[in-house]
Amino acid sequence: ILTSLALGRKLSLQEQAVALEAFNQTSVSRIQRIAFAVIKITLLIELLVAAVLTLWWTRDLPFTAALTQGVFHAVTAFNNSGFAFFEHSLARFSGDAVTILTVTTAIILGGIGFSVLYDVGQQRRWQTLPPYTKTILVATLALNLFGFVMVWLLEVGNARTLGELSVGDQALAAWLQSVTARTAGFTTLDVSQLRDSTTLILMFLMFIGGGSLSTASGIKVGTFIVLLAAMWSFIKQRRDVLILKRRIEPETVQKALALVMVTTLSAFAAVFLLTLFEQRPFIDLLFEVISALSTTGMSRHITPELSAPSKVVIMVVMF
């Protein structure tokens, strides 16, 4: 879409419909502004994050190495890719507040969606933000805090993860693990040593993912919120589904239900196949599939040891 606009080509009716859906807009006239804003927002955030990481890492690395690492990790964090040049992901920075907070900020900004970032940049006041933007911001904060608290509470007594760390380092590790589960994939803890209850929380966060038109994957926060609202309306025996006093169209609810069903059935099929091909704990196989399905990239150290058929399944699920 952006390439077409840059070349001055008019979008067809079908392309306009796809663009409106992808950008969460109702007006074709706004698509071009948002499309170019995506490039500007991406470059601005990645340059700022790269600058912070480069300057901070020059304490321990030569400037050229720090610059290379800073740019690479800024891009991979904002794009929720999770690749790291360092051994054991970001484990060496488990107590480094500047690195952890910078990386998680980039992950969150990349994961809330470009339309949300555009709206915030344009409106800059909570009262004037569109209902969708408000919903995504509140839901993102709530999910990150929920994951942060749960990981900390569940792992604080686990000597193989948070148990041996100081309180400050525990908070940083729990915060990163919560934020990165939103399909970014960085780790400072050994995921294979997490309790099963913590692993389930991470899978829940991975399954939801980030916002629409974002660099994150998953079923999307908006889908999750629509289904919660639909469930609440059913419990309250209300005919209409409401979010922030706005009525949600039945078609939107149906799309959300269809998306969740397709994703769930895909996960079920993939896990079933892996149980046929592998003799490993079920929680490891389930985690591997959910991580692949949400393109998070975290693993409980079984990926290199999977059989060829299992690797094919994982690749298909990621695709």
mmCIF file of C-alpha atoms in Angstrom:
data_model
loop_
_atom_site.group_PDB
_atom_site.id
_atom_site.type_symbol
_atom_site.label_atom_id
_atom_site.label_comp_id
_atom_site.label_asym_id
_atom_site.label_seq_id
_atom_site.Cartn_x
_atom_site.Cartn_y
_atom_site.Cartn_z
ATOM 1 C CA ILE A 1 0.000 0.000 0.000
ATOM 2 C CA LEU A 2 2.770 2.419 0.983
ATOM 3 C CA THR A 3 4.723 1.636 -2.192
ATOM 4 C CA SER A 4 1.664 2.290 -4.335
ATOM 5 C CA LEU A 5 1.065 5.622 -2.645
ATOM 6 C CA ALA A 6 4.712 6.625 -2.946
ATOM 7 C CA LEU A 7 4.633 5.901 -6.676
ATOM 8 C CA GLY A 8 1.505 8.005 -7.060
ATOM 9 C CA ARG A 9 -0.678 5.067 -8.102
ATOM 10 C CA LYS A 10 -4.321 5.144 -7.051
ATOM 11 C CA LEU A 11 -5.561 2.283 -4.928
ATOM 12 C CA SER A 12 -8.224 0.026 -6.358
ATOM 13 C CA LEU A 13 -11.478 -0.443 -4.467
ATOM 14 C CA GLN A 14 -10.269 -3.801 -3.163
ATOM 15 C CA GLU A 15 -6.950 -2.308 -2.038
ATOM 16 C CA GLN A 16 -8.826 0.547 -0.357
ATOM 17 C CA ALA A 17 -10.963 -1.957 1.546
ATOM 18 C CA VAL A 18 -7.864 -3.859 2.683
ATOM 19 C CA ALA A 19 -6.147 -0.614 3.692
ATOM 20 C CA LEU A 20 -9.149 0.581 5.689
ATOM 21 C CA GLU A 21 -9.242 -2.757 7.526
ATOM 22 C CA ALA A 22 -5.503 -2.837 8.177
ATOM 23 C CA PHE A 23 -5.232 0.779 9.326
ATOM 24 C CA ASN A 24 -8.438 0.576 11.383
ATOM 25 C CA GLN A 25 -9.855 3.580 9.521
ATOM 26 C CA THR A 26 -13.162 4.556 7.965
ATOM 27 C CA SER A 27 -11.817 7.257 5.643
ATOM 28 C CA VAL A 28 -9.625 6.580 2.619
ATOM 29 C CA SER A 29 -8.271 10.134 2.777
ATOM 30 C CA ARG A 30 -6.430 9.347 6.042
ATOM 31 C CA ILE A 31 -4.707 6.233 4.741
ATOM 32 C CA GLN A 32 -1.932 8.075 2.915
ATOM 33 C CA ARG A 33 -1.128 10.266 5.925
ATOM 34 C CA ILE A 34 -0.976 7.267 8.231
ATOM 35 C CA ALA A 35 1.034 5.194 5.744
ATOM 36 C CA PHE A 36 3.777 7.813 5.556
ATOM 37 C CA ALA A 37 3.516 8.381 9.308
ATOM 38 C CA VAL A 38 4.402 4.689 9.773
ATOM 39 C CA ILE A 39 7.806 5.273 8.161
ATOM 40 C CA LYS A 40 8.445 8.450 10.155
ATOM 41 C CA ILE A 41 7.397 6.867 13.458
ATOM 42 C CA THR A 42 9.516 3.772 12.839
ATOM 43 C CA LEU A 43 12.655 5.728 11.960
ATOM 44 C CA LEU A 44 12.232 8.177 14.845
ATOM 45 C CA ILE A 45 11.735 5.520 17.529
ATOM 46 C CA GLU A 46 14.455 3.215 16.236
ATOM 47 C CA LEU A 47 16.963 6.074 15.978
ATOM 48 C CA LEU A 48 16.199 7.237 19.530
ATOM 49 C CA VAL A 49 16.447 3.711 20.956
ATOM 50 C CA ALA A 50 19.654 3.042 19.005
ATOM 51 C CA ALA A 51 21.177 6.281 20.313
ATOM 52 C CA VAL A 52 20.379 5.445 23.943
ATOM 53 C CA LEU A 53 21.686 1.873 23.684
ATOM 54 C CA THR A 54 24.827 2.944 21.818
ATOM 55 C CA LEU A 55 25.747 5.654 24.324
ATOM 56 C CA TRP A 56 25.030 3.356 27.264
ATOM 57 C CA TRP A 57 26.918 0.372 25.894
ATOM 58 C CA THR A 58 30.054 2.399 25.094
ATOM 59 C CA ARG A 59 30.888 1.954 28.773
ATOM 60 C CA ASP A 60 31.828 -1.673 28.060
ATOM 61 C CA LEU A 61 32.240 -1.831 24.265
ATOM 62 C CA PRO A 62 34.242 0.075 21.648
ATOM 63 C CA PHE A 63 32.122 2.743 19.968
ATOM 64 C CA THR A 64 31.840 0.880 16.640
ATOM 65 C CA ALA A 65 30.700 -2.313 18.359
ATOM 66 C CA ALA A 66 28.312 -0.401 20.609
ATOM 67 C CA LEU A 67 26.837 1.389 17.584
ATOM 68 C CA THR A 68 26.360 -1.858 15.664
ATOM 69 C CA GLN A 69 24.773 -3.579 18.645
ATOM 70 C CA GLY A 70 22.661 -0.543 19.492
ATOM 71 C CA VAL A 71 21.196 -0.214 15.988
ATOM 72 C CA PHE A 72 20.575 -3.944 15.654
ATOM 73 C CA HIS A 73 18.802 -4.294 18.994
ATOM 74 C CA ALA A 74 16.792 -1.105 18.465
ATOM 75 C CA VAL A 75 15.421 -2.527 15.211
ATOM 76 C CA THR A 76 14.801 -6.016 16.565
ATOM 77 C CA ALA A 77 13.130 -4.657 19.732
ATOM 78 C CA PHE A 78 10.793 -2.218 17.979
ATOM 79 C CA ASN A 79 9.881 -4.864 15.406
ATOM 80 C CA ASN A 80 9.227 -7.438 18.156
ATOM 81 C CA SER A 81 11.708 -9.821 16.523
ATOM 82 C CA GLY A 82 13.622 -10.781 19.639
ATOM 83 C CA PHE A 83 16.944 -11.585 17.966
ATOM 84 C CA ALA A 84 19.994 -10.734 20.094
ATOM 85 C CA PHE A 85 23.707 -10.799 19.300
ATOM 86 C CA PHE A 86 24.541 -11.698 22.881
ATOM 87 C CA GLU A 87 24.738 -15.201 24.303
ATOM 88 C CA HIS A 88 21.562 -16.206 26.169
ATOM 89 C CA SER A 89 19.610 -13.265 24.732
ATOM 90 C CA LEU A 90 19.710 -10.314 27.190
ATOM 91 C CA ALA A 91 20.730 -12.333 30.270
ATOM 92 C CA ARG A 92 23.908 -10.278 30.679
ATOM 93 C CA PHE A 93 21.724 -7.169 31.186
ATOM 94 C CA SER A 94 19.387 -8.704 33.779
ATOM 95 C CA GLY A 95 20.332 -6.030 36.324
ATOM 96 C CA ASP A 96 20.821 -3.174 33.844
ATOM 97 C CA ALA A 97 17.821 -0.863 34.273
ATOM 98 C CA VAL A 98 18.725 1.418 31.352
ATOM 99 C CA THR A 99 18.991 -1.443 28.848
ATOM 100 C CA ILE A 100 15.904 -3.295 30.100
ATOM 101 C CA LEU A 101 13.674 -0.203 30.246
ATOM 102 C CA THR A 102 14.881 1.060 26.850
ATOM 103 C CA VAL A 103 14.302 -2.290 25.153
ATOM 104 C CA THR A 104 10.886 -2.821 26.759
ATOM 105 C CA THR A 105 9.816 0.702 25.793
ATOM 106 C CA ALA A 106 10.717 -0.054 22.170
ATOM 107 C CA ILE A 107 8.807 -3.354 22.348
ATOM 108 C CA ILE A 108 5.693 -1.663 23.745
ATOM 109 C CA LEU A 109 5.780 1.156 21.181
ATOM 110 C CA GLY A 110 6.146 -1.344 18.371
ATOM 111 C CA GLY A 111 3.388 -3.528 19.770
ATOM 112 C CA ILE A 112 0.576 -1.044 20.373
ATOM 113 C CA GLY A 113 0.130 -0.326 16.669
ATOM 114 C CA PHE A 114 0.962 2.510 14.284
ATOM 115 C CA SER A 115 -2.595 3.827 14.187
ATOM 116 C CA VAL A 116 -2.469 4.251 17.978
ATOM 117 C CA LEU A 117 0.893 6.014 17.826
ATOM 118 C CA TYR A 118 -0.449 8.246 15.041
ATOM 119 C CA ASP A 119 -3.561 9.150 17.030
ATOM 120 C CA VAL A 120 -1.531 9.918 20.161
ATOM 121 C CA GLY A 121 0.828 12.097 18.130
ATOM 122 C CA GLN A 122 -2.049 13.960 16.528
ATOM 123 C CA GLN A 123 -4.389 14.407 19.513
ATOM 124 C CA ARG A 124 -2.000 14.420 22.516
ATOM 125 C CA ARG A 125 -4.951 14.652 24.914
ATOM 126 C CA TRP A 126 -6.710 11.670 26.468
ATOM 127 C CA GLN A 127 -10.169 13.227 26.108
ATOM 128 C CA THR A 128 -9.856 13.602 22.322
ATOM 129 C CA LEU A 129 -8.393 10.175 21.552
ATOM 130 C CA PRO A 130 -10.614 7.749 19.570
ATOM 131 C CA PRO A 131 -12.243 4.935 21.619
ATOM 132 C CA TYR A 132 -10.132 2.284 19.849
ATOM 133 C CA THR A 133 -6.896 4.049 20.803
ATOM 134 C CA LYS A 134 -7.999 4.448 24.421
ATOM 135 C CA THR A 135 -8.953 0.778 24.583
ATOM 136 C CA ILE A 136 -5.610 -0.426 23.226
ATOM 137 C CA LEU A 137 -3.592 1.834 25.546
ATOM 138 C CA VAL A 138 -5.496 0.748 28.658
ATOM 139 C CA ALA A 139 -5.481 -2.927 27.670
ATOM 140 C CA THR A 140 -1.748 -2.887 26.875
ATOM 141 C CA LEU A 141 -0.948 -1.354 30.245
ATOM 142 C CA ALA A 142 -3.224 -3.816 32.044
ATOM 143 C CA LEU A 143 -1.774 -6.884 30.297
ATOM 144 C CA ASN A 144 1.826 -5.806 30.902
ATOM 145 C CA LEU A 145 1.175 -5.106 34.584
ATOM 146 C CA PHE A 146 -0.747 -8.364 34.955
ATOM 147 C CA GLY A 147 2.150 -10.329 33.471
ATOM 148 C CA PHE A 148 4.703 -8.413 35.539
ATOM 149 C CA VAL A 149 2.931 -9.091 38.836
ATOM 150 C CA MET A 150 2.181 -12.736 38.050
ATOM 151 C CA VAL A 151 5.714 -13.578 36.900
ATOM 152 C CA TRP A 152 7.189 -11.909 39.984
ATOM 153 C CA LEU A 153 4.800 -13.582 42.435
ATOM 154 C CA LEU A 154 5.089 -17.029 40.865
ATOM 155 C CA GLU A 155 8.873 -17.019 40.424
ATOM 156 C CA VAL A 156 10.088 -15.133 43.496
ATOM 157 C CA GLY A 157 10.531 -18.428 45.340
ATOM 158 C CA ASN A 158 12.138 -20.234 42.400
ATOM 159 C CA ALA A 159 15.915 -20.355 42.973
ATOM 160 C CA ARG A 160 16.470 -21.228 39.303
ATOM 161 C CA THR A 161 14.925 -17.965 38.060
ATOM 162 C CA LEU A 162 14.175 -14.978 40.326
ATOM 163 C CA GLY A 163 14.863 -16.512 43.725
ATOM 164 C CA GLU A 164 18.572 -15.652 43.906
ATOM 165 C CA LEU A 165 18.268 -12.093 42.513
ATOM 166 C CA SER A 166 18.012 -8.813 44.406
ATOM 167 C CA VAL A 167 14.590 -7.156 44.615
ATOM 168 C CA GLY A 168 15.509 -4.615 41.939
ATOM 169 C CA ASP A 169 16.806 -7.286 39.565
ATOM 170 C CA GLN A 170 13.703 -9.389 40.197
ATOM 171 C CA ALA A 171 11.500 -6.470 39.174
ATOM 172 C CA LEU A 172 13.506 -5.845 35.983
ATOM 173 C CA ALA A 173 13.508 -9.528 35.010
ATOM 174 C CA ALA A 174 9.774 -9.916 35.690
ATOM 175 C CA TRP A 175 8.979 -6.734 33.743
ATOM 176 C CA LEU A 176 11.033 -7.795 30.706
ATOM 177 C CA GLN A 177 9.547 -11.292 30.742
ATOM 178 C CA SER A 178 6.024 -9.856 30.797
ATOM 179 C CA VAL A 179 6.587 -7.297 28.045
ATOM 180 C CA THR A 180 8.630 -9.599 25.823
ATOM 181 C CA ALA A 181 5.895 -12.252 25.967
ATOM 182 C CA ARG A 182 3.807 -9.862 23.865
ATOM 183 C CA THR A 183 5.634 -11.584 20.926
ATOM 184 C CA ALA A 184 9.065 -9.916 21.234
ATOM 185 C CA GLY A 185 11.023 -12.961 22.438
ATOM 186 C CA PHE A 186 13.913 -11.452 24.455
ATOM 187 C CA THR A 187 14.742 -13.146 27.754
ATOM 188 C CA THR A 188 16.921 -12.600 30.795
ATOM 189 C CA LEU A 189 15.703 -15.759 32.524
ATOM 190 C CA ASP A 190 16.028 -19.407 31.529
ATOM 191 C CA VAL A 191 12.489 -20.019 30.253
ATOM 192 C CA SER A 192 12.898 -23.787 30.633
ATOM 193 C CA GLN A 193 13.280 -23.311 34.404
ATOM 194 C CA LEU A 194 10.036 -21.370 34.899
ATOM 195 C CA ARG A 195 7.230 -22.961 36.861
ATOM 196 C CA ASP A 196 4.419 -24.435 34.773
ATOM 197 C CA SER A 197 2.031 -21.805 36.150
ATOM 198 C CA THR A 198 4.345 -19.000 34.956
ATOM 199 C CA THR A 199 4.730 -20.688 31.596
ATOM 200 C CA LEU A 200 0.938 -20.704 31.194
ATOM 201 C CA ILE A 201 0.825 -16.961 31.921
ATOM 202 C CA LEU A 202 3.460 -16.323 29.261
ATOM 203 C CA MET A 203 1.536 -18.448 26.749
ATOM 204 C CA PHE A 204 -1.614 -16.465 27.526
ATOM 205 C CA LEU A 205 0.224 -13.199 26.799
ATOM 206 C CA MET A 206 1.835 -14.599 23.649
ATOM 207 C CA PHE A 207 -1.522 -15.809 22.363
ATOM 208 C CA ILE A 208 -3.025 -12.313 22.719
ATOM 209 C CA GLY A 209 -0.015 -10.455 21.307
ATOM 210 C CA GLY A 210 -0.106 -6.752 20.420
ATOM 211 C CA GLY A 211 -2.322 -4.210 18.706
ATOM 212 C CA SER A 212 -3.574 -4.179 15.134
ATOM 213 C CA LEU A 213 -1.202 -2.726 12.533
ATOM 214 C CA SER A 214 1.705 -3.272 14.893
ATOM 215 C CA THR A 215 4.968 -5.188 14.730
ATOM 216 C CA ALA A 216 3.595 -7.706 17.234
ATOM 217 C CA SER A 217 1.667 -10.861 16.406
ATOM 218 C CA GLY A 218 -0.935 -12.932 18.284
ATOM 219 C CA ILE A 219 -4.712 -12.676 17.891
ATOM 220 C CA LYS A 220 -4.346 -8.949 18.755
ATOM 221 C CA VAL A 221 -5.397 -6.989 21.811
ATOM 222 C CA GLY A 222 -8.443 -5.540 20.034
ATOM 223 C CA THR A 223 -9.748 -9.031 19.273
ATOM 224 C CA PHE A 224 -9.308 -10.043 22.903
ATOM 225 C CA ILE A 225 -11.118 -6.941 24.184
ATOM 226 C CA VAL A 226 -14.022 -7.440 21.745
ATOM 227 C CA LEU A 227 -14.478 -11.010 22.959
ATOM 228 C CA LEU A 228 -14.331 -9.907 26.607
ATOM 229 C CA ALA A 229 -16.986 -7.288 25.881
ATOM 230 C CA ALA A 230 -19.128 -9.872 24.080
ATOM 231 C CA MET A 231 -18.818 -12.244 27.024
ATOM 232 C CA TRP A 232 -19.775 -9.487 29.473
ATOM 233 C CA SER A 233 -22.796 -8.546 27.375
ATOM 234 C CA PHE A 234 -23.905 -12.174 27.374
ATOM 235 C CA ILE A 235 -23.515 -12.419 31.154
ATOM 236 C CA LYS A 236 -25.473 -9.184 31.616
ATOM 237 C CA GLN A 237 -28.033 -10.389 29.028
ATOM 238 C CA ARG A 238 -27.580 -7.278 26.922
ATOM 239 C CA ARG A 239 -28.368 -7.318 23.229
ATOM 240 C CA ASP A 240 -25.553 -4.952 22.213
ATOM 241 C CA VAL A 241 -21.806 -5.344 22.767
ATOM 242 C CA LEU A 242 -20.396 -2.115 24.189
ATOM 243 C CA ILE A 243 -16.845 -0.808 24.660
ATOM 244 C CA LEU A 244 -16.427 2.629 26.242
ATOM 245 C CA LYS A 245 -20.158 3.193 25.672
ATOM 246 C CA ARG A 246 -19.723 2.547 21.950
ATOM 247 C CA ARG A 247 -21.658 -0.223 20.212
ATOM 248 C CA ILE A 248 -19.571 -2.889 18.501
ATOM 249 C CA GLU A 249 -20.979 -4.141 15.218
ATOM 250 C CA PRO A 250 -21.983 -7.850 15.137
ATOM 251 C CA GLU A 251 -19.658 -8.321 12.137
ATOM 252 C CA THR A 252 -16.691 -7.247 14.282
ATOM 253 C CA VAL A 253 -17.638 -9.744 16.996
ATOM 254 C CA GLN A 254 -17.972 -12.492 14.375
ATOM 255 C CA LYS A 255 -14.525 -11.665 12.966
ATOM 256 C CA ALA A 256 -13.020 -11.843 16.439
ATOM 257 C CA LEU A 257 -14.663 -15.204 17.123
ATOM 258 C CA ALA A 258 -13.551 -16.584 13.755
ATOM 259 C CA LEU A 259 -9.970 -15.425 14.265
ATOM 260 C CA VAL A 260 -9.718 -16.972 17.727
ATOM 261 C CA MET A 261 -11.240 -20.250 16.528
ATOM 262 C CA VAL A 262 -8.860 -20.504 13.550
ATOM 263 C CA THR A 263 -5.868 -19.702 15.769
ATOM 264 C CA THR A 264 -6.948 -22.156 18.474
ATOM 265 C CA LEU A 265 -7.584 -24.971 15.988
ATOM 266 C CA SER A 266 -4.196 -24.305 14.370
ATOM 267 C CA ALA A 267 -2.517 -24.552 17.764
ATOM 268 C CA PHE A 268 -4.431 -27.752 18.591
ATOM 269 C CA ALA A 269 -3.434 -29.380 15.299
ATOM 270 C CA ALA A 270 0.221 -28.395 15.688
ATOM 271 C CA VAL A 271 0.444 -29.624 19.279
ATOM 272 C CA PHE A 272 -1.254 -32.875 18.301
ATOM 273 C CA LEU A 273 1.309 -33.479 15.565
ATOM 274 C CA LEU A 274 4.214 -32.668 17.870
ATOM 275 C CA THR A 275 2.937 -35.175 20.440
ATOM 276 C CA LEU A 276 3.072 -37.809 17.696
ATOM 277 C CA PHE A 277 6.600 -36.903 16.614
ATOM 278 C CA GLU A 278 8.214 -36.095 19.978
ATOM 279 C CA GLN A 279 8.603 -37.749 23.369
ATOM 280 C CA ARG A 280 8.825 -34.618 25.490
ATOM 281 C CA PRO A 281 6.848 -32.980 28.320
ATOM 282 C CA PHE A 282 3.520 -31.652 27.038
ATOM 283 C CA ILE A 283 4.141 -28.172 28.494
ATOM 284 C CA ASP A 284 7.328 -27.865 26.394
ATOM 285 C CA LEU A 285 5.535 -28.810 23.187
ATOM 286 C CA LEU A 286 2.596 -26.508 23.899
ATOM 287 C CA PHE A 287 4.944 -23.606 24.664
ATOM 288 C CA GLU A 288 6.882 -24.262 21.446
ATOM 289 C CA VAL A 289 3.701 -24.131 19.360
ATOM 290 C CA ILE A 290 2.227 -21.016 20.993
ATOM 291 C CA SER A 291 5.561 -19.245 20.694
ATOM 292 C CA ALA A 292 5.768 -20.163 17.008
ATOM 293 C CA LEU A 293 2.122 -19.341 16.288
ATOM 294 C CA SER A 294 2.569 -15.875 17.805
ATOM 295 C CA THR A 295 6.056 -15.564 16.222
ATOM 296 C CA THR A 296 7.472 -14.767 19.659
ATOM 297 C CA GLY A 297 10.596 -16.864 19.317
ATOM 298 C CA MET A 298 10.988 -17.989 22.933
ATOM 299 C CA SER A 299 11.776 -21.644 23.519
ATOM 300 C CA ARG A 300 12.351 -24.037 26.375
ATOM 301 C CA HIS A 301 15.554 -25.146 24.614
ATOM 302 C CA ILE A 302 13.956 -27.907 22.548
ATOM 303 C CA THR A 303 13.856 -26.271 19.097
ATOM 304 C CA PRO A 304 17.298 -27.484 17.874
ATOM 305 C CA GLU A 305 16.505 -31.012 19.072
ATOM 306 C CA LEU A 306 13.135 -31.376 17.328
ATOM 307 C CA SER A 307 12.807 -33.957 14.588
ATOM 308 C CA ALA A 308 12.539 -32.839 10.966
ATOM 309 C CA PRO A 309 8.728 -33.332 10.815
ATOM 310 C CA SER A 310 8.302 -31.264 13.989
ATOM 311 C CA LYS A 311 10.455 -28.465 12.595
ATOM 312 C CA VAL A 312 8.278 -28.400 9.487
ATOM 313 C CA VAL A 313 5.186 -28.095 11.682
ATOM 314 C CA ILE A 314 6.759 -25.203 13.605
ATOM 315 C CA MET A 315 7.724 -23.425 10.386
ATOM 316 C CA VAL A 316 4.226 -23.803 8.965
ATOM 317 C CA VAL A 317 2.708 -22.499 12.186
ATOM 318 C CA MET A 318 5.006 -19.464 12.166
ATOM 319 C CA PHE A 319 4.108 -18.751 8.544
#
